[in-house]
C-alpha positions in Angstrom: 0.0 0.0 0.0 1.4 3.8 -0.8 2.0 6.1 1.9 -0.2 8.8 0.7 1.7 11.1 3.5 5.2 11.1 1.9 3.7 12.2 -1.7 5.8 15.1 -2.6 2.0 17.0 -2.7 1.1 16.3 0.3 2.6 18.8 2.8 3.9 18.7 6.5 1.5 17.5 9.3 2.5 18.0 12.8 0.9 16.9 16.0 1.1 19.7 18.4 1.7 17.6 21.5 2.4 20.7 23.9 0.3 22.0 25.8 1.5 25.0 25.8 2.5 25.3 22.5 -1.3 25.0 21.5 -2.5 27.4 24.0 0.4 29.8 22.1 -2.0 29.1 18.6 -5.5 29.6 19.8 -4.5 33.0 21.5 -2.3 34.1 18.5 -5.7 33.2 16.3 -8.0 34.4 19.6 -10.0 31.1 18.7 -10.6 28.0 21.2 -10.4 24.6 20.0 -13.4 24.0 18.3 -13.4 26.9 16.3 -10.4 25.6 14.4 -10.5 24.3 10.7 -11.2 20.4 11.0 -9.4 17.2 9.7 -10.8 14.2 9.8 -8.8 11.3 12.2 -9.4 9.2 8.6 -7.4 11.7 6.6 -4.4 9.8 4.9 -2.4 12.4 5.3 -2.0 12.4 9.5 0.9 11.1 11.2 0.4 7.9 12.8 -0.3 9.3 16.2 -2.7 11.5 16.1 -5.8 11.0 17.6 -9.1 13.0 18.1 -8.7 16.3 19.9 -5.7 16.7 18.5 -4.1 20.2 16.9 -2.3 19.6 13.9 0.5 22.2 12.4 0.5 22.1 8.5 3.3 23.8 6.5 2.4 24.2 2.9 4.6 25.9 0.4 3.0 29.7 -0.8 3.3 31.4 -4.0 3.1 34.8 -1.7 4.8 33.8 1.7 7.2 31.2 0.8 5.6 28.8 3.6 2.3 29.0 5.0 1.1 27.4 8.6 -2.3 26.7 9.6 -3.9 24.7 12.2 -6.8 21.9 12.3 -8.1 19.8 14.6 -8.9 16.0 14.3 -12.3 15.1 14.7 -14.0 11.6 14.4 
């Protein structure tokens, strides 16, 4: 089977697994969890350990910024 997550399309996911680091993101974006973007825990593209409730950094390349990060969480 292909790992869909090392396509050369398919950018960068990160779990955030600090705490702290994810309460840095949802006061940078004044959001709370739920108001992030969602992913589903089915996507292909996840790393292996994330699990629902989960924030997950994405770095995709930009045309404008060079990279761009945003943030999801995994739902069911």
């Amino acid at each position: 089977m292909v790992d869909v997550s090392q396509h050369e399309l398919v950018p960068e996911h990160t779990v955030l697994d600090d705490p702290d680091r994810v309460d840095e993101v949802l006061a940078e974006y004044n959001v709370s969890k739920t108001n992030l973007p969602k992913i589903k825990s089915s996507d292909p593209a996840l790393p292996e350990d994330a699990e629902v409730g989960d924030v997950i950094e994405i770095v995709r390349d930009s045309r404008t910024t060079e990279q761009a990060t945003v943030y999801r969480l995994v739902v069911e």
